[in-house]
Short mmCIF file of C-alpha atoms and ligand atoms in Angstrom, two decimals:
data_model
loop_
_atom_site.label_atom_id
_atom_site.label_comp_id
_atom_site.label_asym_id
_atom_site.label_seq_id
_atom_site.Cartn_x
_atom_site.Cartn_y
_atom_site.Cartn_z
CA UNK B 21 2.29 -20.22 16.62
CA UNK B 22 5.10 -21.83 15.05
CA UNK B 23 8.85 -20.01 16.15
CA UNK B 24 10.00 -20.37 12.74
CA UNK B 25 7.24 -18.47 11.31
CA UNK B 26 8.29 -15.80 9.12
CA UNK B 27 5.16 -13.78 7.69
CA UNK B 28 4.57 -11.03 4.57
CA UNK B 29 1.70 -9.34 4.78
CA UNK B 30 0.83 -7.45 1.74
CA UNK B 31 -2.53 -4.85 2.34
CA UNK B 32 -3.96 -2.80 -0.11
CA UNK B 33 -6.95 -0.02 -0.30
CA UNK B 34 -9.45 -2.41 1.58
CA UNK B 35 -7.68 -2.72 4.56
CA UNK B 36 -7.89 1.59 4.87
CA UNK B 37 -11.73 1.66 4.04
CA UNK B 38 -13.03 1.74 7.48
CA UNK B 39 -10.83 4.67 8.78
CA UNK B 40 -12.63 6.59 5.32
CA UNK B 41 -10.35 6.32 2.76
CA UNK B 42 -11.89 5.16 -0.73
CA UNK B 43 -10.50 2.16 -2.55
CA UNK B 44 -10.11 2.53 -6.20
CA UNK B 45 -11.96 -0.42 -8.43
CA UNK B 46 -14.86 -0.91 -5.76
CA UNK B 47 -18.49 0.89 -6.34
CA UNK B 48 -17.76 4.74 -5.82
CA UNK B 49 -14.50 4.20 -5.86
CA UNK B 50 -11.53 6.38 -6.86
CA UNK B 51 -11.05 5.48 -10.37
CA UNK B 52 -15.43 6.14 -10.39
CA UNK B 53 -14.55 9.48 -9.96
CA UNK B 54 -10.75 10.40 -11.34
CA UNK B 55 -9.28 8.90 -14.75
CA UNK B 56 -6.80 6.46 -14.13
CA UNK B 57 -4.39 8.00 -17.22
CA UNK B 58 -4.90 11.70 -15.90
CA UNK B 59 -3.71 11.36 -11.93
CA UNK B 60 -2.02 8.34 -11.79
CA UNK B 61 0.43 7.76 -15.03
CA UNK B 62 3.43 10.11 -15.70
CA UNK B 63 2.23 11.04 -18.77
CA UNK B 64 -0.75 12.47 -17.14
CA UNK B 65 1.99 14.45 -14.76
CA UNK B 66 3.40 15.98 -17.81
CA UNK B 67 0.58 17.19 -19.58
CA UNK B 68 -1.56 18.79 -16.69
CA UNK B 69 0.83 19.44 -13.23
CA UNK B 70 -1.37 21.44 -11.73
CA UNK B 71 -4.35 19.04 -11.48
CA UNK B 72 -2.33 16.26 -10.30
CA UNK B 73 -0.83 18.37 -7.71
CA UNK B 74 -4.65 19.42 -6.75
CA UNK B 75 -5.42 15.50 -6.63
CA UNK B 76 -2.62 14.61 -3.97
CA UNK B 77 -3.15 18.02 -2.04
CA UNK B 78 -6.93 16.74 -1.10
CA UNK B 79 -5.74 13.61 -0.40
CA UNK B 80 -2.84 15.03 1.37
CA UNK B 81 -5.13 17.14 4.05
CA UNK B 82 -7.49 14.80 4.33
CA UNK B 83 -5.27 11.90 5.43
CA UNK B 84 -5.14 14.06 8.84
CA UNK B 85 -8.80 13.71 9.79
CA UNK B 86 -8.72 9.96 9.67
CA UNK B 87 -7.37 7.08 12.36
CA UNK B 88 -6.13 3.54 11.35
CA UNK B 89 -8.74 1.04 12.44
CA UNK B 90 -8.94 -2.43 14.53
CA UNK B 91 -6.87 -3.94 11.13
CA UNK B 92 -4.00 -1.84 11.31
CA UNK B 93 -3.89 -2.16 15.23
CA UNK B 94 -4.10 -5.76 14.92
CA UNK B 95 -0.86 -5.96 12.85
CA UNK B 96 1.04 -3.80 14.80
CA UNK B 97 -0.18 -6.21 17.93
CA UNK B 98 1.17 -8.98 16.02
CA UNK B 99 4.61 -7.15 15.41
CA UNK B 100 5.14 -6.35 19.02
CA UNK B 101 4.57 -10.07 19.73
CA UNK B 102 7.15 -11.38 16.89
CA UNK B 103 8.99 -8.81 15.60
CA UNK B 104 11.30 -8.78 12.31
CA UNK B 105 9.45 -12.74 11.89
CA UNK B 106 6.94 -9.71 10.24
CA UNK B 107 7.00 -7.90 7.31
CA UNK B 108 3.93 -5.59 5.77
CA UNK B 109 4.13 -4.89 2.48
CA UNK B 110 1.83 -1.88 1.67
CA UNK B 111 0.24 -0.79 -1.47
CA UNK B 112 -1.54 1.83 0.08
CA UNK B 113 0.23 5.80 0.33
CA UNK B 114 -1.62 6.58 3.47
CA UNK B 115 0.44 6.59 6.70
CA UNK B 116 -1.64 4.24 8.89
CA UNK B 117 -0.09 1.86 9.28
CA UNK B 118 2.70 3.57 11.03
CA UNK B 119 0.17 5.26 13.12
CA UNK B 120 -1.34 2.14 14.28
CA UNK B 121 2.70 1.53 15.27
CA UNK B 122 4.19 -1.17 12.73
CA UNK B 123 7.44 -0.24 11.72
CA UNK B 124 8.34 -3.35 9.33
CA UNK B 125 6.78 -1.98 6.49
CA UNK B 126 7.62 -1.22 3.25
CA UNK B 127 5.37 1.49 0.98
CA UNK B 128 5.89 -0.22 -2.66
CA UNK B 129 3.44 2.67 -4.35
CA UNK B 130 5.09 5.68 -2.42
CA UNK B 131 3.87 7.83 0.19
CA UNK B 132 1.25 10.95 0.29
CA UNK B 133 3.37 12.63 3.28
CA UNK B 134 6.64 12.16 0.98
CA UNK B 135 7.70 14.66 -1.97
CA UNK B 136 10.76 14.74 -4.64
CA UNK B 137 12.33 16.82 -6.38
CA UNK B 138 13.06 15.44 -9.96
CA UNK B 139 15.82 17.67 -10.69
CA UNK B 140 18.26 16.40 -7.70
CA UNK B 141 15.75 13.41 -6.68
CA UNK B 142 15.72 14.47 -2.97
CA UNK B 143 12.46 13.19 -1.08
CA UNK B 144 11.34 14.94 2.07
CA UNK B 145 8.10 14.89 4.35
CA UNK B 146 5.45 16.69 3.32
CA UNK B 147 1.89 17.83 4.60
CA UNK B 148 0.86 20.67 2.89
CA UNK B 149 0.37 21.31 -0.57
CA UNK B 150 2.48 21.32 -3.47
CA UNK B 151 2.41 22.66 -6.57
CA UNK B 152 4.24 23.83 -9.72
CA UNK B 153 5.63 26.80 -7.99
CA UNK B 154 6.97 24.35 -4.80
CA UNK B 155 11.04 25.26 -4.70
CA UNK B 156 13.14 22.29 -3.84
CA UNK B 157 14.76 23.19 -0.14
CA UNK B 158 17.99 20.85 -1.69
CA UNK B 159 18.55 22.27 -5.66
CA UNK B 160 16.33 25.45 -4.85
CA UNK B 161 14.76 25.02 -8.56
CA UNK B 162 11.47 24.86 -8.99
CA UNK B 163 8.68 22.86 -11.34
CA UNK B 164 10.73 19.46 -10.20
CA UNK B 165 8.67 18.89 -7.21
CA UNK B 166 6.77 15.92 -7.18
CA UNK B 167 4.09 13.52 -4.78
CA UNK B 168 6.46 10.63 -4.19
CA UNK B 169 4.06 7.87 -5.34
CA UNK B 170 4.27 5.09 -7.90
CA UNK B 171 2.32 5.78 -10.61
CA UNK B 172 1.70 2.86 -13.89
CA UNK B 173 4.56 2.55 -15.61
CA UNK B 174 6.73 3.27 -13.06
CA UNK B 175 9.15 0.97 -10.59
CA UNK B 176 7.46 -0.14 -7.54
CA UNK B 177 10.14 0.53 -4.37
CA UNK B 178 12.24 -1.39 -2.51
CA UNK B 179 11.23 -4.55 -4.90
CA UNK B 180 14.97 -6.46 -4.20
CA UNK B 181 13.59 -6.35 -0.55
CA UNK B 182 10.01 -7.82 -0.67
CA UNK B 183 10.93 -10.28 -3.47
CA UNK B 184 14.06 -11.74 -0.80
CA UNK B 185 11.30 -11.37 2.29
CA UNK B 186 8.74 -13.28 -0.17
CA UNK B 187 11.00 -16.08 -0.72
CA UNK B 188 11.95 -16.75 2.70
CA UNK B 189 8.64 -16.64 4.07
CA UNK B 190 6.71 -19.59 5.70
CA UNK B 191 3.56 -17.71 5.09
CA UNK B 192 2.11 -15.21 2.65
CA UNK B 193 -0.82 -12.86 3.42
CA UNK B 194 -3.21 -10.25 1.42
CA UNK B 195 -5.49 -8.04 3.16
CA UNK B 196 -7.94 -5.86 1.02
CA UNK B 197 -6.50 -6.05 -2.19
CA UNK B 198 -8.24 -6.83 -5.54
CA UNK B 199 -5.20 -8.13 -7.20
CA UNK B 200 -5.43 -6.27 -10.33
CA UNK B 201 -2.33 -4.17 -10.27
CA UNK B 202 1.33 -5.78 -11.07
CA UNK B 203 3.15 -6.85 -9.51
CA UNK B 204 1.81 -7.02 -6.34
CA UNK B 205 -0.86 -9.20 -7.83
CA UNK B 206 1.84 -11.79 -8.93
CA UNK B 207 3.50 -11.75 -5.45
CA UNK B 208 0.94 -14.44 -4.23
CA UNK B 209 2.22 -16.59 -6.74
CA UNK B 210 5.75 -16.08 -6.08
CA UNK B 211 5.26 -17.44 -2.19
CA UNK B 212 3.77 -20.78 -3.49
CA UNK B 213 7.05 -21.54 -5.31
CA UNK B 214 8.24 -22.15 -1.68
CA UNK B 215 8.51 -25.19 -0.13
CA UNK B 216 5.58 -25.75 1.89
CA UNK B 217 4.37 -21.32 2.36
CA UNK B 218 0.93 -20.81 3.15
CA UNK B 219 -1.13 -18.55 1.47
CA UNK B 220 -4.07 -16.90 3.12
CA UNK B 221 -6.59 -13.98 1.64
CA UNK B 222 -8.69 -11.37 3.80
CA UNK B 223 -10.78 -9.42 1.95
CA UNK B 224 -14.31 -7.95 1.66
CA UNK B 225 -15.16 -10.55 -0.90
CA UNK B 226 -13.31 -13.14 -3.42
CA UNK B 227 -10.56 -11.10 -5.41
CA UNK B 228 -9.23 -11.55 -8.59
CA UNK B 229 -7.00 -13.97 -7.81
CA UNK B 230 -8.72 -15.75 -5.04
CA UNK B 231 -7.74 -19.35 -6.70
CA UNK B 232 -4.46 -18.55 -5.90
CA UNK B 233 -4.67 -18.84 -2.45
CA UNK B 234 -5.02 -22.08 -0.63
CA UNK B 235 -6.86 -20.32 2.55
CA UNK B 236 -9.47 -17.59 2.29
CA UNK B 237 -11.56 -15.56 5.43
CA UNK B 238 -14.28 -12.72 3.64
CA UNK B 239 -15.30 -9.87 5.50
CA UNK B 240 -14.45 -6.74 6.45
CA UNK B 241 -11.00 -6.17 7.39
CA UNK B 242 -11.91 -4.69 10.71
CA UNK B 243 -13.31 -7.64 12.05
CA UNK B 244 -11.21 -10.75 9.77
CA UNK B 245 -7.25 -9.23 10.77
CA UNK B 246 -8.40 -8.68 14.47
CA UNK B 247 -9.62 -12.42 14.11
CA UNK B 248 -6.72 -13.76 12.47
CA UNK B 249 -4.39 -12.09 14.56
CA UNK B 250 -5.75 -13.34 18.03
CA UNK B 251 -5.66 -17.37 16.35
CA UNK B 252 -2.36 -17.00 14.99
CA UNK B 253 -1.33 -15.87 18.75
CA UNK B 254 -3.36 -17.82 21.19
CA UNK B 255 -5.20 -14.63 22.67
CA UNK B 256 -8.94 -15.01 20.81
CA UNK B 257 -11.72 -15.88 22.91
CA UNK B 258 -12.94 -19.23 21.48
C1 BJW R 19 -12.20 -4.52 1.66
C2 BJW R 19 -12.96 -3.63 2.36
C3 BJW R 19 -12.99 -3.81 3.73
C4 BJW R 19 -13.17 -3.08 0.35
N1 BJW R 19 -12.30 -4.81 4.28
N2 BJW R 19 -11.51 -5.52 2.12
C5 BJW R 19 -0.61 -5.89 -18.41
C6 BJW R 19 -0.53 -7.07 -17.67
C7 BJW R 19 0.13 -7.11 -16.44
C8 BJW R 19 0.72 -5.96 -15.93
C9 BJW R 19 0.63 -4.81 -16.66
C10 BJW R 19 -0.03 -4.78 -17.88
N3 BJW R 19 0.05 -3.51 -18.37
C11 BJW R 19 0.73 -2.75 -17.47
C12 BJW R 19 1.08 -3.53 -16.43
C13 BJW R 19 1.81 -3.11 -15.21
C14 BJW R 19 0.95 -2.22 -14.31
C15 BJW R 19 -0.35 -2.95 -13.98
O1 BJW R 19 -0.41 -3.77 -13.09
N4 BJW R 19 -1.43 -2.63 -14.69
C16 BJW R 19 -2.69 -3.36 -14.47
C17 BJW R 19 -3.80 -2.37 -14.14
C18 BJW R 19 -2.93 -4.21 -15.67
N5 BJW R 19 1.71 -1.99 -13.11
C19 BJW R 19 2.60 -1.00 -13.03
O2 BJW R 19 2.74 -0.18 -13.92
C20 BJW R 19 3.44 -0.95 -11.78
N6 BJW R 19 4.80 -0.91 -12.15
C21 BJW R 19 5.40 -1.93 -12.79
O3 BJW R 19 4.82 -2.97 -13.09
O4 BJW R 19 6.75 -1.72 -13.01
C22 BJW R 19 7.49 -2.75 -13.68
C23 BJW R 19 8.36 -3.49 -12.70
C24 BJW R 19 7.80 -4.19 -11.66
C25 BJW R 19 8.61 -4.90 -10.75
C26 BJW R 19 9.97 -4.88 -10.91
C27 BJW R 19 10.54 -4.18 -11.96
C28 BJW R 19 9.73 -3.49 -12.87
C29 BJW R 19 3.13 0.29 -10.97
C30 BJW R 19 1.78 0.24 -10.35
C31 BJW R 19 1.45 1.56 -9.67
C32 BJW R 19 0.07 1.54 -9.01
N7 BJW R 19 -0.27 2.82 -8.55
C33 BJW R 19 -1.56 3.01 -7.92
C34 BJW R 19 -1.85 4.53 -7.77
C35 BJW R 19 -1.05 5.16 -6.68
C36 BJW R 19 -1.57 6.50 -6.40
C37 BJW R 19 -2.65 6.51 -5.39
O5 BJW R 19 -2.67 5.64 -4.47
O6 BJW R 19 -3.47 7.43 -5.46
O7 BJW R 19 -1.60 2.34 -6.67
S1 BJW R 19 -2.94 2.33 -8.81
C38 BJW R 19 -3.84 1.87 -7.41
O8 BJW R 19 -4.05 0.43 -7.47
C39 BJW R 19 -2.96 2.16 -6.21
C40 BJW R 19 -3.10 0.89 -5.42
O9 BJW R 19 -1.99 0.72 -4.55
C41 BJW R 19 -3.22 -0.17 -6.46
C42 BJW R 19 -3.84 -1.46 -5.98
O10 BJW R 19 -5.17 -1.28 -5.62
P1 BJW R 19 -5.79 -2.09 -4.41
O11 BJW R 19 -5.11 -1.72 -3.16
O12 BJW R 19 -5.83 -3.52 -4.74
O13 BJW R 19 -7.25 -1.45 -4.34
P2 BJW R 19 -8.61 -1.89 -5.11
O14 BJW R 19 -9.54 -0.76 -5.01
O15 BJW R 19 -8.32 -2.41 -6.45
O16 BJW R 19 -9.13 -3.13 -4.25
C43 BJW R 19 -9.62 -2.97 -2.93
C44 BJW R 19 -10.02 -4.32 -2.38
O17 BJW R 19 -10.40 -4.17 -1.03
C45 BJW R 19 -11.21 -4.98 -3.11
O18 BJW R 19 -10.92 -6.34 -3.37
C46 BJW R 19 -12.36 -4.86 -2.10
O19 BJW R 19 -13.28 -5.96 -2.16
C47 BJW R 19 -11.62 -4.86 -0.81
N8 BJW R 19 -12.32 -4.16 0.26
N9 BJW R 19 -13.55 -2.75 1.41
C48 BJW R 19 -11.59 -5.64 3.45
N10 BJW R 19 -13.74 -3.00 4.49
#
């Protein structure tokens, strides 16, 4: 691998199927099951607390009886070889990536173990429930407290970040997204104004915006990112 490599990785739902997390657009799939404008939009928040609150508790407790799988591993294998040269970009609020052990990694939706309060907008750790009766340990009101996720309409985090990691990267790849949610979806297109960045897609099967990318490997992430991981350092088999 090249020493001036500098690589975003940007994973989404897909890449967290295996451990048994659902994605949301795929058969079965979260937004199958939940509407879109009633769990995941503030205005949703506003006019029924309690059942968002009941939609991140589940999720909340359940993200304990799952592991990361051979994908997540596989990037933390490839940080431990080359360091801050990394940076993964998650969409997903589930915590395993840092479980697998990557630390360069930024949550751009929020995370499930992570509340706020929107009176004083502290966020804390989190791993039991929540609800409209949750007191703030920092304002000690209550009816404030939050799941610290992005939902549509809202800000994506740490954007100045990814956007100056984007731009300076020699290489730009998405693992298990569909690429229908802004603007990670755009970020793809935003590498290619570099000079001479690849792109590269691994996913279950051609996304969205598959065209975009100059280099594509389908299949599941379990077995492409172990793959991909083991070329890009020398240590595969064949
Ligand atoms: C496998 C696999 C296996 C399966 N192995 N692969 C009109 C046009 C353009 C944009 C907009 C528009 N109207 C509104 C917007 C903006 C809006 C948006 O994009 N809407 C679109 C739906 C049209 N975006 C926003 O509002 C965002 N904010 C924003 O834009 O702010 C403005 C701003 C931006 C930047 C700077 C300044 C200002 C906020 C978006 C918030 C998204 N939130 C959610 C919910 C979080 C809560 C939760 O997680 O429960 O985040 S939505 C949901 O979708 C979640 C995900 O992170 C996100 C992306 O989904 P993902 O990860 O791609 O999952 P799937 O299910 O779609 O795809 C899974 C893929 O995996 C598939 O391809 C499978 O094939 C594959 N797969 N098994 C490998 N085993």
């Amino acid at each position: 691998m090249n020493g001036k490599m500098r690589i975003v990785v940007l994973t989404g739902a897909g890449i967290s199927k295996e451990s048994g997390l659902d994605t949301f657009r795929d058969a079965g799939g979260v937004w199958e099951r939940y509407c879109i404008e009633d769990v995941a939009t503030p205005d949703g928040y506003v006019r029924n607390p309690a059942k968002v609150h009941k939609f991140y508790n589940e999720q909340r407790l359940y993200l304990g009886e799952v592991q990361p799988n051979a994908a997540h591993h596989a990037l933390a294998r490839l940080e431990k070889e080359i360091g801050d040269r990394l940076l993964i970009v998650t969409q997903n609020i589930d915590d395993l990536h840092e479980r697998a052990g990557s630390t360069r990694l930024i949550h751009m939706h929020g995370e499930l173990l992570k509340v706020r309060c929107d009176h004083c907008e502290r966020i804390w750790k989190e791993t039991g429930e929540i609800s409209t009766e949750t007191v703030c340990p920092g304002c000690r009101k209550k009816g404030g407290v939050r799941p610290h996720i992005v939902w549509f309409g809202e800000i994506p985090l740490q954007m100045d970040e990814i956007f100056n990691a984007i731009d300076n990267c020699t290489l730009f790849v998405a693992i298990g997204t569909s690429g229908n949610v802004y603007p990670a979806a755009g970020f793809v297109e935003r590498a290619r104004m570099n000079d001479g960045t690849g792109t590269l897609e691994l996913n279950l099967e051609p996304s969205i915006g598959a065209s975009r990318f100059a280099e594509k490997r389908y299949g599941p992430a379990s077995e492409v990112v172990p793959a991909w991981v083991d070329q890009l350092l020398g240590t595969g088999t064949d």
